Amino acid sequence: MGLKEKLQSDLTYAIRARDEVKSGTVRMLLAAITTEEVAGKAARVLNDAEIITVLSREAKKRREAVEAYIQAKRDDLANKEKAEAAVIALYLPEQLSEDQIKQMITEAIAKTNAAGPAGMGLVMKELQPKIAGKADGGLVSTLVKAALAQ
């Protein structure tokens, strides 16, 4: 069973269980996947890796919304976004810890012989396939900059 089929199956169960948060979030995820499938010149079916990219993007939107709502002192909306983020996290691969990311960065720097800020692109290109969907790109970018600055 692919990830999209799992989402569709979980939507059915959430509707039957009258779980409004999960059903609403899964509906939103399926809509985002469908939008991505029909975007561009020709419609296509996304594979699981592409679906994880879409889910990661949606999770990032939730994290940013939580921060914005907390700054605006709107705890009710922040809690709603946190609940949606928790549902999205169920479908994403386990996230890498900061230590694991730092280890991967060290290996990538050694492999590419990158030095200084100019080597950032080489290191990110090496890391991207390994971290896709498993770590926040902003965090990885910050850690790579810090490692290359040393």
Coordinates of C-alpha atoms in Angstrom, one line a residue:
M1 CA 0.0 0.0 0.0
G2 CA 1.4 3.3 -1.1
L3 CA 1.4 6.4 1.1
K4 CA -1.5 8.0 -0.8
E5 CA -3.6 4.9 -0.4
K6 CA -2.8 4.9 3.3
L7 CA -3.9 8.5 3.6
Q8 CA -7.2 7.7 1.8
S9 CA -7.8 4.7 4.0
D10 CA -7.0 6.7 7.2
L11 CA -9.4 9.4 6.0
T12 CA -12.2 6.9 5.8
Y13 CA -11.4 5.7 9.3
A14 CA -11.1 9.2 10.7
I15 CA -14.5 10.2 9.2
R16 CA -16.1 7.1 10.7
A17 CA -14.6 7.8 14.1
R18 CA -15.7 11.4 13.8
D19 CA -12.1 12.6 14.4
E20 CA -12.5 16.1 13.0
V21 CA -8.8 17.1 13.4
K22 CA -7.4 14.0 11.7
S23 CA -10.1 13.9 8.9
G24 CA -9.6 17.6 8.2
T25 CA -5.8 17.3 8.1
V26 CA -5.8 14.2 6.0
R27 CA -8.2 15.9 3.5
M28 CA -5.9 18.9 3.4
L29 CA -2.9 16.6 2.7
L30 CA -4.7 14.7 -0.1
A31 CA -5.7 18.1 -1.6
A32 CA -2.1 19.2 -1.5
I33 CA -1.0 16.0 -3.1
T34 CA -3.6 16.3 -5.9
T35 CA -2.6 19.9 -6.5
E36 CA 1.0 18.8 -6.9
E37 CA 0.0 16.0 -9.3
V38 CA -1.9 18.3 -11.6
A39 CA 0.6 21.2 -11.4
G40 CA 2.8 21.6 -14.5
K41 CA 2.2 20.8 -18.1
A42 CA 0.9 17.3 -17.7
A43 CA -0.9 15.5 -14.8
R44 CA 1.2 12.8 -13.2
V45 CA 1.0 10.4 -10.2
L46 CA 3.4 11.2 -7.4
N47 CA 5.6 8.4 -6.0
D48 CA 6.1 8.0 -2.2
A49 CA 9.3 10.1 -2.1
E50 CA 7.5 13.0 -3.9
I51 CA 4.5 12.7 -1.5
I52 CA 6.9 12.9 1.5
T53 CA 8.3 16.1 0.0
V54 CA 4.7 17.5 -0.2
L55 CA 4.0 16.4 3.4
S56 CA 7.3 17.9 4.6
R57 CA 6.3 21.2 3.0
E58 CA 2.9 21.1 4.8
A59 CA 4.6 20.3 8.1
K60 CA 6.9 23.3 7.7
K61 CA 3.8 25.5 7.0
R62 CA 2.4 24.3 10.3
R63 CA 5.6 25.0 12.3
E64 CA 5.8 28.5 10.8
A65 CA 2.1 29.1 11.6
V66 CA 2.5 28.0 15.2
E67 CA 5.3 30.5 15.7
A68 CA 3.3 33.3 14.1
Y69 CA 0.2 32.5 16.2
I70 CA 2.3 32.3 19.4
Q71 CA 3.8 35.7 18.6
A72 CA 0.3 37.1 18.0
K73 CA -0.8 35.6 21.3
R74 CA -3.4 33.4 19.6
D75 CA -3.0 30.2 21.6
D76 CA -6.2 28.7 20.2
L77 CA -5.0 28.9 16.6
A78 CA -1.5 27.7 17.6
N79 CA -2.9 24.6 19.3
K80 CA -5.0 23.8 16.2
E81 CA -1.8 24.1 14.0
K82 CA 0.1 21.9 16.5
A83 CA -2.6 19.2 16.3
E84 CA -2.4 19.3 12.5
A85 CA 1.4 19.0 12.6
A86 CA 1.1 16.0 14.9
V87 CA -1.2 14.3 12.4
I88 CA 1.2 15.1 9.5
A89 CA 4.1 13.7 11.5
L90 CA 2.4 10.3 11.6
Y91 CA 3.1 10.0 7.8
L92 CA 6.6 11.4 7.7
P93 CA 9.7 9.3 8.2
E94 CA 11.4 9.6 11.6
Q95 CA 13.2 12.9 11.9
L96 CA 17.0 12.9 12.3
S97 CA 18.5 14.2 15.5
E98 CA 20.8 17.2 15.4
D99 CA 23.8 15.0 16.3
Q100 CA 22.9 12.6 13.4
I101 CA 22.7 15.6 11.0
K102 CA 26.1 17.0 12.2
Q103 CA 27.7 13.5 11.6
M104 CA 26.3 13.4 8.1
I105 CA 27.6 17.0 7.5
T106 CA 31.1 16.0 8.7
E107 CA 31.0 13.0 6.3
A108 CA 29.8 15.1 3.4
I109 CA 32.5 17.8 4.0
A110 CA 35.2 15.1 4.0
K111 CA 33.8 13.5 0.9
T112 CA 33.5 16.7 -1.1
N113 CA 36.6 18.4 0.3
A114 CA 34.5 21.6 0.8
A115 CA 36.0 24.5 2.6
G116 CA 34.5 27.9 3.5
P117 CA 31.1 29.3 2.4
A118 CA 31.8 28.6 -1.2
G119 CA 31.6 24.8 -0.5
M120 CA 28.0 25.1 0.8
G121 CA 26.4 24.1 -2.4
L122 CA 28.6 21.0 -2.7
V123 CA 27.8 19.8 0.8
M124 CA 24.1 20.5 0.4
K125 CA 24.0 18.6 -2.9
E126 CA 25.6 15.6 -1.2
L127 CA 23.3 15.7 1.8
Q128 CA 20.0 16.4 0.1
P129 CA 19.1 12.8 -1.0
K130 CA 20.0 11.5 2.5
I131 CA 18.0 14.0 4.5
A132 CA 14.9 14.4 2.2
G133 CA 11.9 14.4 4.4
K134 CA 13.9 13.4 7.5
A135 CA 15.2 16.9 8.5
D136 CA 14.3 20.5 8.2
G137 CA 16.3 22.1 5.4
G138 CA 16.7 25.4 7.3
L139 CA 18.3 23.6 10.2
V140 CA 20.6 21.6 7.9
S141 CA 21.6 24.7 6.1
T142 CA 22.4 26.5 9.4
L143 CA 24.5 23.6 10.6
V144 CA 26.4 23.3 7.3
K145 CA 27.2 27.1 7.4
A146 CA 28.4 26.7 11.0
A147 CA 30.6 23.6 10.1
L148 CA 32.1 25.3 7.0
A149 CA 32.8 28.5 9.0
Q150 CA 35.1 26.6 11.4

